[in-house]
């Protein structure tokens, strides 16, 4: 048989003799039949491959001859990973997050789990639901990732990569290098501050990672956590907002029970107005705008008509307005934003900072509108006025502790946490007062040191109770928030004194950053001196911990 092909160049038919008929499409790069090609060269050897023995030719790496060489130990030793379940799960999972996937130890599964294999879709769904509650409750992105990794690792999913952003949770599981990955994600659409629920989720993750809690039991407990009501009724939250504002007015030197009462009433009206806006579906921006207006209205009324009230010689309208601002400044979101930025989650940190900016702008709009109307109606509000603080140190300390207690109730902390958070707030204010008044340290530096102690004590308390540090930290930083600097900055801008207003707002921003950075630094100091698990070279100190990143600015 012969094959006939048409030559386009000459327009003739060319007959190929001796070529078998075949339907296979052949390329012009295919070698002719019957021609033997030289053997393909082997892979190139590496300069780092073990040397060949005497009298034996060097063999490329990866061939059978390499198996005859004995194993050798690197000069620095083989890294050892210690993940004892006696260590709190945030430390263990944070250490694993800071390793590469190939360096992480394999999960220890129960015998029945290892035989049947993990139900991957259900494990991923449970992991995402737990991460959603933590992120919605205000937990930092790194701690959320650590919790998600801990849950997945406990149920036998080794090659897992969780991802957390401000509104989106994702997780990817790859069974092996040759299997396609399984990915799932969940969007966080609603956020709520309930530290009691946050503590319950922490206990659930701790039980999953340290005991043989079945998947069905974990789902049942998670459903119970989601169904649980808030620990405090709505009327108590409103009273707590009033207590917070009244204590803050005393803290900044308002003086007298009348200032306390007026500031408390203004804050409670603002709280109810914010609840009304929330029930009508208005965004948080307008809720904060509405909540800031009653306190400013009461401050203007005190300045305009306060001389008709008995015993008003010591009343300061600035203290009334400042007390209302203390109940609204988003300190929780600011601390979480700075924490995410310092731990390398820059997208989430940027989103949180943008949220803080919008909420703060809402406060600015509400207060500025009222102050502008009050100044137009004849109210005399002096942006250069200084609040008379520290006139009575015991009263200031009691006010700071009352402020922290009210803040803890507003954050829905557990009842057994209230006393510890209150004491932590008293310590923070005492340290700030001593450093600023007696030592003469600048307010920003004194605030940073006091906030650092708050973060340190909060981290130690959370380790002792195997819970989140947020309930012990967020309420305790309440007395350190820059309420008075914010008010005087807004008042200066309202009256056209731009330089003084900008200086006061800059001071407020510096104080807020000092609070957030101090809290984070205190927590990191606690972790620095506490032994945590991780990959440890055999020749180094076992207590050392690998850092999150070492970019050196490049």
Coordinates of C-alpha atoms in Angstrom, one line a residue:
X1 CA 0.0 0.0 0.0
X2 CA 1.1 3.5 -0.6
X3 CA 0.0 6.8 0.7
X4 CA -0.7 9.7 -1.7
X5 CA -0.3 13.3 -0.6
X6 CA -0.7 16.4 -2.7
X7 CA 2.2 18.8 -3.1
X8 CA 0.9 22.4 -3.2
X9 CA 4.2 23.7 -4.4
X10 CA 4.4 21.7 -7.6
X11 CA 0.7 20.8 -8.1
X12 CA 1.5 17.1 -8.4
X13 CA 0.8 14.0 -6.4
X14 CA 3.7 12.5 -4.6
X15 CA 3.6 8.8 -3.7
X16 CA 5.2 7.7 -0.4
X17 CA 6.4 4.1 -0.8
X18 CA 6.5 1.8 2.1
X19 CA 4.6 4.0 4.5
X20 CA 1.7 2.3 6.2
X21 CA -1.8 3.7 6.0
X22 CA -2.8 5.4 9.2
X23 CA -5.4 7.9 10.3
X24 CA -3.0 9.4 12.9
X25 CA -2.2 13.0 12.3
X26 CA 1.6 13.5 12.2
X27 CA 3.6 16.7 12.7
X28 CA 6.5 17.9 10.5
X29 CA 8.5 17.8 13.7
X30 CA 7.9 14.0 14.2
X31 CA 11.1 12.0 13.4
X32 CA 10.9 9.7 10.4
X33 CA 10.0 6.1 11.1
X34 CA 12.8 3.7 11.6
X35 CA 15.3 6.4 12.8
X36 CA 16.7 5.9 16.3
X37 CA 17.1 9.1 18.3
X38 CA 19.8 9.6 20.9
X39 CA 18.8 9.1 24.5
X40 CA 17.5 12.1 26.4
X41 CA 20.1 13.5 28.8
X42 CA 19.5 13.0 32.5
X43 CA 18.7 15.9 34.9
X44 CA 21.5 18.2 35.8
X45 CA 23.2 17.5 39.1
X46 CA 23.1 20.1 41.9
X47 CA 26.0 21.6 43.6
X48 CA 24.3 20.9 46.9
X49 CA 23.9 17.2 46.3
X50 CA 25.9 14.8 48.5
X51 CA 29.3 13.9 46.9
X52 CA 29.8 10.6 45.2
X53 CA 32.0 7.9 46.9
X54 CA 35.5 7.2 45.7
X55 CA 35.6 5.1 42.6
X56 CA 32.0 5.7 41.8
X57 CA 31.0 8.1 39.1
X58 CA 28.8 11.0 40.1
X59 CA 25.1 10.2 39.7
X60 CA 22.5 12.8 39.0
X61 CA 20.3 13.7 42.0
X62 CA 17.1 11.8 42.2
X63 CA 18.5 8.5 40.7
X64 CA 18.7 5.2 42.5
X65 CA 22.4 5.6 43.3
X66 CA 21.6 8.5 45.6
X67 CA 19.8 6.2 48.0
X68 CA 23.1 4.6 49.0
X69 CA 24.3 7.7 50.7
X70 CA 23.5 8.0 54.4
X71 CA 21.3 10.7 55.7
X72 CA 23.1 13.8 57.1
X73 CA 21.9 16.4 59.6
X74 CA 22.1 20.1 58.8
X75 CA 24.6 22.2 60.9
X76 CA 21.7 24.1 62.6
X77 CA 19.8 20.9 63.5
X78 CA 16.4 19.6 62.4
X79 CA 13.5 21.9 63.4
X80 CA 11.2 20.3 66.0
X81 CA 7.6 21.3 66.3
X82 CA 6.0 21.0 69.8
X83 CA 2.3 21.4 69.8
X84 CA 1.3 20.1 73.2
X85 CA -2.4 20.4 74.0
X86 CA -1.5 21.8 77.4
X87 CA -0.6 25.1 75.7
X88 CA -3.6 27.4 74.9
X89 CA -4.9 26.9 71.4
X90 CA -4.4 30.5 70.3
X91 CA -0.6 30.0 70.8
X92 CA -0.5 26.7 69.1
X93 CA -2.5 27.8 66.1
X94 CA -0.7 31.1 65.8
X95 CA 2.6 29.2 65.7
X96 CA 1.2 27.0 62.9
X97 CA -0.1 30.0 61.0
X98 CA 3.4 31.4 60.9
X99 CA 4.8 28.2 59.4
X100 CA 4.6 27.2 55.8
X101 CA 2.0 24.4 55.0
X102 CA 4.8 21.9 54.4
X103 CA 6.3 22.5 57.9
X104 CA 3.1 22.1 59.8
X105 CA 2.7 18.8 61.8
X106 CA 0.1 16.4 60.8
X107 CA -3.2 16.4 62.9
X108 CA -3.6 13.7 65.5
X109 CA -6.9 12.0 64.6
X110 CA -8.9 9.5 66.5
X111 CA -8.9 6.0 65.2
X112 CA -12.5 6.1 63.9
X113 CA -11.9 9.5 62.2
X114 CA -8.8 8.2 60.5
X115 CA -10.6 5.2 59.1
X116 CA -13.6 6.9 57.8
X117 CA -11.9 10.1 56.8
X118 CA -13.0 13.6 57.7
X119 CA -16.3 14.9 56.3
X120 CA -14.6 17.8 54.5
X121 CA -17.7 19.9 53.5
X122 CA -19.1 19.8 57.0
X123 CA -15.8 20.6 58.7
X124 CA -15.2 23.6 56.4
X125 CA -18.8 24.8 57.1
X126 CA -18.3 24.5 60.9
X127 CA -15.0 26.3 60.6
X128 CA -16.5 29.2 58.6
X129 CA -19.4 29.6 61.0
X130 CA -17.1 29.8 64.0
X131 CA -14.9 32.3 62.2
X132 CA -17.9 34.4 61.4
X133 CA -19.0 34.7 65.0
X134 CA -15.5 35.7 66.1
X135 CA -15.0 38.2 63.3
X136 CA -18.5 39.7 63.8
X137 CA -17.7 40.0 67.6
X138 CA -14.7 42.2 66.9
X139 CA -11.9 39.7 67.3
X140 CA -8.6 40.4 65.4
X141 CA -8.0 38.8 62.0
X142 CA -5.0 36.7 63.2
X143 CA -7.0 35.2 66.1
X144 CA -9.9 34.4 63.8
X145 CA -7.5 32.6 61.4
X146 CA -5.9 30.8 64.3
X147 CA -9.4 29.6 65.5
X148 CA -10.3 28.4 62.0
X149 CA -7.0 26.6 61.6
X150 CA -7.5 25.0 65.0
X151 CA -10.9 23.6 64.2
X152 CA -9.9 22.3 60.8
X153 CA -6.7 20.8 62.2
X154 CA -8.6 19.1 65.0
X155 CA -10.9 17.3 62.6
X156 CA -8.1 15.9 60.5
X157 CA -7.7 18.5 57.7
X158 CA -3.9 19.1 57.5
X159 CA -3.4 21.1 54.3
X160 CA -5.7 24.0 55.2
X161 CA -5.3 27.7 54.5
X162 CA -7.8 30.1 56.1
X163 CA -8.2 33.6 54.9
X164 CA -9.8 36.5 56.7
X165 CA -10.7 39.9 55.4
X166 CA -13.1 42.5 56.9
X167 CA -16.3 41.0 55.5
X168 CA -15.2 37.8 53.8
X169 CA -14.0 34.5 55.3
X170 CA -12.4 31.9 53.1
X171 CA -10.8 28.5 53.6
X172 CA -9.1 26.1 51.2
X173 CA -8.3 22.4 51.8
X174 CA -6.1 20.4 49.5
X175 CA -6.0 16.7 50.3
X176 CA -2.7 16.2 48.4
X177 CA -0.6 17.8 45.8
X178 CA -2.4 15.9 43.0
X179 CA -5.9 16.4 44.3
X180 CA -7.9 19.6 43.5
X181 CA -8.5 21.9 46.4
X182 CA -11.9 22.3 48.1
X183 CA -12.7 25.9 48.9
X184 CA -15.5 27.6 50.7
X185 CA -16.3 31.1 51.9
X186 CA -18.8 33.0 54.0
X187 CA -19.7 36.7 54.1
X188 CA -20.1 38.6 57.4
X189 CA -23.0 40.9 56.9
X190 CA -24.0 41.7 60.4
X191 CA -21.8 42.7 63.3
X192 CA -22.7 42.9 67.0
X193 CA -20.9 43.5 70.2
X194 CA -21.5 40.5 72.6
X195 CA -18.4 39.4 74.5
X196 CA -20.4 36.8 76.3
X197 CA -21.0 35.0 73.0
X198 CA -17.4 35.6 72.0
X199 CA -16.3 33.9 75.2
X200 CA -18.6 30.9 74.5
X201 CA -17.1 30.5 71.0
X202 CA -13.6 30.6 72.5
X203 CA -14.6 27.8 74.9
X204 CA -16.0 25.8 72.0
X205 CA -12.8 26.1 70.0
X206 CA -10.8 25.1 73.1
X207 CA -12.9 22.0 73.6
X208 CA -12.6 21.1 69.9
X209 CA -8.8 21.4 69.9
X210 CA -8.1 19.7 73.3
X211 CA -10.8 16.9 73.5
X212 CA -12.5 14.4 71.2
X213 CA -15.6 16.6 70.6
X214 CA -17.5 15.1 67.8
X215 CA -18.6 17.1 64.8
X216 CA -22.3 16.8 65.7
X217 CA -21.7 17.9 69.3
X218 CA -19.8 20.9 68.0
X219 CA -22.6 21.8 65.6
X220 CA -25.1 21.5 68.5
X221 CA -23.1 23.8 70.8
X222 CA -22.6 26.3 68.1
X223 CA -26.4 26.4 67.5
X224 CA -26.9 27.0 71.2
X225 CA -24.4 29.9 71.2
X226 CA -26.2 31.5 68.2
X227 CA -29.6 31.2 69.9
X228 CA -28.5 32.6 73.2
X229 CA -29.9 36.0 74.1
X230 CA -27.8 38.9 75.3
X231 CA -27.0 38.7 79.0
X232 CA -28.4 42.2 79.8
X233 CA -31.8 43.7 79.0
X234 CA -32.1 46.8 76.8
X235 CA -33.0 49.1 79.7
X236 CA -29.8 48.2 81.6
X237 CA -27.7 49.0 78.5
X238 CA -29.4 52.4 78.3
X239 CA -28.7 53.0 82.0
X240 CA -25.1 51.9 81.5
X241 CA -24.7 54.4 78.7
X242 CA -25.9 57.1 81.1
X243 CA -23.5 55.9 83.8
X244 CA -20.6 55.9 81.4
X245 CA -21.3 59.5 80.3
X246 CA -21.8 60.7 83.9
X247 CA -18.6 59.1 85.1
X248 CA -16.7 60.6 82.1
X249 CA -18.0 64.1 82.9
X250 CA -16.7 63.6 86.5
X251 CA -13.5 62.2 85.2
X252 CA -12.7 65.3 83.2
X253 CA -13.5 67.7 86.0
X254 CA -17.2 68.6 85.6
X255 CA -17.7 68.7 89.4
X256 CA -20.9 68.0 91.3
X257 CA -23.7 65.5 91.0
X258 CA -25.7 67.9 88.7
X259 CA -23.2 67.6 85.9
X260 CA -23.3 63.8 86.4
X261 CA -27.1 63.8 86.1
X262 CA -27.3 66.0 83.0
X263 CA -24.6 64.1 81.2
X264 CA -26.3 60.8 82.0
X265 CA -29.7 62.0 80.8
X266 CA -28.2 63.3 77.5
X267 CA -26.4 60.0 76.9
X268 CA -29.5 57.9 77.6
X269 CA -31.6 60.0 75.2
X270 CA -28.9 59.6 72.6
X271 CA -28.8 55.8 73.2
X272 CA -32.6 55.6 72.7
X273 CA -32.5 57.7 69.6
X274 CA -29.8 55.5 68.2
X275 CA -31.9 52.4 68.9
X276 CA -34.8 54.1 67.1
X277 CA -32.7 54.8 64.0
X278 CA -31.4 51.2 64.1
X279 CA -35.0 49.9 64.2
X280 CA -35.7 51.9 61.1
X281 CA -32.8 50.3 59.2
X282 CA -30.6 53.4 59.1
X283 CA -26.8 52.8 58.7
X284 CA -24.5 53.2 61.7
X285 CA -23.3 56.6 60.4
X286 CA -26.7 58.1 61.0
X287 CA -27.1 56.2 64.3
X288 CA -23.9 57.8 65.6
X289 CA -24.9 61.2 64.3
X290 CA -28.3 61.0 66.1
X291 CA -26.7 59.6 69.3
X292 CA -24.2 62.5 69.5
X293 CA -26.8 65.3 69.3
X294 CA -28.6 65.1 72.7
X295 CA -25.4 65.4 74.7
X296 CA -24.4 68.4 72.7
X297 CA -27.9 69.9 73.1
X298 CA -27.7 69.5 76.9
X299 CA -24.3 71.1 76.9
X300 CA -25.5 74.2 75.0
X301 CA -28.5 74.5 77.3
X302 CA -26.3 74.4 80.3
X303 CA -24.1 77.1 78.9
X304 CA -27.1 79.2 77.9
X305 CA -29.5 78.8 80.8
X306 CA -27.4 77.1 83.5
X307 CA -27.3 80.2 85.7
X308 CA -31.0 79.7 86.5
X309 CA -30.2 76.4 88.2
X310 CA -29.1 76.4 91.9
X311 CA -25.5 75.7 92.7
X312 CA -24.3 76.0 89.1
X313 CA -21.1 77.9 89.7
X314 CA -19.0 74.8 89.0
X315 CA -20.9 73.4 86.1
X316 CA -19.0 73.2 82.8
X317 CA -20.9 72.7 79.6
X318 CA -17.7 71.2 78.1
X319 CA -17.8 68.4 80.7
X320 CA -21.4 67.5 79.8
X321 CA -20.6 67.3 76.0
X322 CA -17.4 65.4 76.7
X323 CA -19.1 62.8 78.8
X324 CA -21.5 62.1 76.0
X325 CA -18.6 61.7 73.5
X326 CA -17.0 59.1 75.7
X327 CA -19.9 56.8 75.2
X328 CA -19.6 57.1 71.4
X329 CA -15.9 57.0 70.5
X330 CA -15.3 53.7 68.7
X331 CA -12.4 52.5 70.8
X332 CA -13.1 48.8 70.2
X333 CA -12.9 49.1 66.4
X334 CA -9.8 51.3 66.6
X335 CA -7.9 48.8 68.8
X336 CA -8.9 46.0 66.4
X337 CA -7.8 48.0 63.4
X338 CA -4.4 48.8 64.8
X339 CA -3.9 45.2 65.9
X340 CA -4.6 43.9 62.4
X341 CA -2.2 46.4 60.9
X342 CA 0.6 45.5 63.3
X343 CA 0.1 41.7 62.7
X344 CA 0.3 42.1 58.9
X345 CA -3.4 42.1 57.9
X346 CA -3.3 45.4 56.1
X347 CA -6.5 45.0 54.0
X348 CA -8.5 44.2 57.1
X349 CA -6.8 47.0 59.1
X350 CA -7.5 49.5 56.3
X351 CA -11.2 48.5 56.3
X352 CA -11.5 48.8 60.0
X353 CA -9.8 52.2 60.0
X354 CA -12.2 53.3 57.3
X355 CA -15.1 52.1 59.5
X356 CA -13.7 54.1 62.5
X357 CA -13.4 57.2 60.3
X358 CA -17.0 57.0 59.1
X359 CA -18.3 56.5 62.7
X360 CA -16.1 59.3 64.0
X361 CA -17.4 61.5 61.1
X362 CA -20.9 60.8 62.2
X363 CA -20.1 62.0 65.7
X364 CA -18.5 65.1 64.3
X365 CA -21.5 65.9 62.1
X366 CA -24.0 65.5 65.0
X367 CA -22.0 67.5 67.5
X368 CA -20.9 70.2 65.0
X369 CA -24.5 70.9 63.9
X370 CA -25.7 71.4 67.5
X371 CA -22.6 73.5 68.4
X372 CA -23.1 75.7 65.4
X373 CA -26.8 76.2 66.2
X374 CA -25.9 77.0 69.9
X375 CA -23.2 79.5 69.0
X376 CA -25.6 81.2 66.6
X377 CA -28.2 81.4 69.4
X378 CA -25.7 83.1 71.8
X379 CA -24.1 80.3 73.6
X380 CA -20.6 81.2 74.8
X381 CA -18.4 78.1 74.3
X382 CA -14.7 78.7 74.7
X383 CA -12.4 76.3 72.7
X384 CA -9.4 77.5 74.8
X385 CA -11.1 76.4 78.0
X386 CA -9.3 73.6 79.9
X387 CA -11.2 71.1 82.0
X388 CA -10.2 71.1 85.6
X389 CA -9.1 67.5 86.1
X390 CA -7.5 65.8 89.0
X391 CA -8.9 68.1 91.6
X392 CA -10.0 65.1 93.7
X393 CA -8.0 62.0 93.0
X394 CA -10.3 59.5 94.8
X395 CA -13.3 60.8 93.0
X396 CA -11.5 60.6 89.7
X397 CA -10.5 57.0 90.4
X398 CA -14.0 56.0 91.3
X399 CA -15.3 57.7 88.2
X400 CA -12.7 55.8 86.0
X401 CA -13.7 52.5 87.5
X402 CA -17.4 53.3 87.1
X403 CA -16.8 54.2 83.4
X404 CA -15.0 50.9 82.9
X405 CA -17.8 49.0 84.5
X406 CA -20.5 50.7 82.4
X407 CA -18.4 50.1 79.2
X408 CA -18.1 46.4 80.1
X409 CA -21.9 46.1 80.5
X410 CA -22.4 47.8 77.1
X411 CA -20.0 45.3 75.5
X412 CA -22.1 42.5 76.9
X413 CA -19.2 41.0 79.0
X414 CA -19.9 38.0 81.2
X415 CA -20.8 38.8 84.8
X416 CA -17.6 37.3 86.3
X417 CA -15.5 39.5 84.0
X418 CA -17.1 42.8 85.1
X419 CA -15.0 43.1 88.3
X420 CA -11.7 42.3 86.6
X421 CA -12.4 44.7 83.8
X422 CA -13.3 47.4 86.3
X423 CA -10.1 46.9 88.3
X424 CA -8.0 47.0 85.1
X425 CA -9.6 50.3 84.2
X426 CA -8.8 51.7 87.6
X427 CA -5.1 50.6 87.2
X428 CA -5.0 52.2 83.8
X429 CA -6.2 55.6 85.1
X430 CA -4.0 55.5 88.1
X431 CA -0.9 54.9 86.0
X432 CA -1.9 57.6 83.6
X433 CA -2.5 60.1 86.4
X434 CA 0.8 59.4 88.1
X435 CA 2.8 59.6 84.9
X436 CA 1.1 62.7 83.6
X437 CA 0.6 64.7 86.8
X438 CA 3.4 63.7 89.1
X439 CA 6.2 62.6 86.7
X440 CA 5.3 65.3 84.1
X441 CA 5.2 62.9 81.1
X442 CA 3.3 64.0 78.0
X443 CA -0.3 62.9 77.7
X444 CA 0.4 60.7 74.7
X445 CA 3.3 58.9 76.3
X446 CA 1.4 58.4 79.6
X447 CA -1.6 57.1 77.6
X448 CA 0.6 54.6 75.7
X449 CA 2.2 53.3 78.9
X450 CA -1.1 52.9 80.7
X451 CA -2.7 51.2 77.7
X452 CA 0.3 48.9 77.5
X453 CA -0.3 47.8 81.1
X454 CA -4.0 47.2 80.2
X455 CA -3.0 45.0 77.3
X456 CA -0.4 43.1 79.4
X457 CA -2.9 42.4 82.2
X458 CA -5.7 41.6 79.7
X459 CA -3.4 39.0 78.0
X460 CA -2.4 37.4 81.3
X461 CA -6.1 37.2 82.4
X462 CA -7.2 35.7 79.1
X463 CA -4.5 33.0 79.4
X464 CA -5.5 32.3 82.9
X465 CA -9.2 31.8 81.9
X466 CA -8.5 30.4 78.4
X467 CA -10.6 33.1 76.8
X468 CA -10.3 36.2 74.6
X469 CA -8.4 39.2 75.8
X470 CA -11.0 41.7 74.4
X471 CA -13.4 41.7 77.4
X472 CA -10.5 42.5 79.8
X473 CA -9.0 45.1 77.5
X474 CA -11.7 47.0 75.6
X475 CA -13.6 48.1 78.7
X476 CA -10.5 49.1 80.6
X477 CA -9.3 51.6 78.0
X478 CA -12.5 53.6 78.3
X479 CA -11.0 56.2 80.7
X480 CA -8.1 56.7 78.3
X481 CA -10.2 57.6 75.3
X482 CA -9.7 61.2 73.9
X483 CA -13.1 62.6 74.6
X484 CA -12.1 66.1 75.7
X485 CA -9.6 66.6 72.9
X486 CA -12.2 65.6 70.4
X487 CA -14.8 68.1 71.8
X488 CA -12.4 71.1 71.9
X489 CA -11.2 70.3 68.4
X490 CA -14.8 70.3 67.1
X491 CA -15.6 73.4 68.9
X492 CA -12.6 75.2 67.5
X493 CA -13.6 74.3 64.0
X494 CA -17.1 75.4 64.6
X495 CA -16.0 78.9 65.8
X496 CA -13.6 79.3 62.9
X497 CA -10.4 78.8 65.0
X498 CA -9.0 76.3 62.5
X499 CA -5.4 76.1 64.0
X500 CA -6.6 75.3 67.5
X501 CA -9.3 72.9 66.3
X502 CA -6.8 71.1 64.1
X503 CA -4.3 70.9 66.9
X504 CA -6.9 69.4 69.3
X505 CA -8.1 66.9 66.7
X506 CA -4.5 65.9 66.0
X507 CA -4.0 65.4 69.7
X508 CA -7.1 63.3 69.9
X509 CA -5.9 61.1 67.0
X510 CA -2.5 60.7 68.7
X511 CA -4.1 59.7 71.9
X512 CA -6.3 57.2 70.1
X513 CA -3.3 55.6 68.3
X514 CA -1.4 55.6 71.6
X515 CA -4.2 53.6 73.2
X516 CA -4.4 51.1 70.4
X517 CA -0.7 50.6 70.0
X518 CA -0.1 50.4 73.7
X519 CA -2.8 47.7 74.1
X520 CA -1.2 45.6 71.3
X521 CA 2.3 46.1 72.6
X522 CA 1.3 44.9 76.1
X523 CA -0.2 41.8 74.6
X524 CA 3.0 41.1 72.5
X525 CA 5.2 41.6 75.6
X526 CA 3.1 39.0 77.4
X527 CA 3.6 36.6 74.5
X528 CA 7.3 37.4 74.3
X529 CA 8.1 36.1 77.8
X530 CA 5.7 33.2 77.8
X531 CA 6.9 29.9 76.2
X532 CA 4.8 29.2 73.1
X533 CA 5.1 26.3 70.7
X534 CA 6.8 26.5 67.4
X535 CA 9.6 25.2 65.1
X536 CA 12.7 25.2 67.3
X537 CA 16.2 24.4 66.0
X538 CA 18.0 21.8 68.2
X539 CA 20.8 24.2 69.0
X540 CA 18.7 27.3 69.9
X541 CA 16.8 28.4 73.0
X542 CA 13.5 26.4 73.1
X543 CA 11.6 29.4 74.4
X544 CA 12.2 31.5 71.2
X545 CA 9.3 32.2 68.9
X546 CA 9.4 32.8 65.2
X547 CA 8.1 36.2 64.2
X548 CA 5.3 36.7 61.8
X549 CA 7.4 38.3 59.1
X550 CA 10.9 39.6 58.6
X551 CA 10.7 41.8 55.5
X552 CA 13.3 44.3 56.7
X553 CA 11.4 46.9 54.8
X554 CA 12.0 45.4 51.4

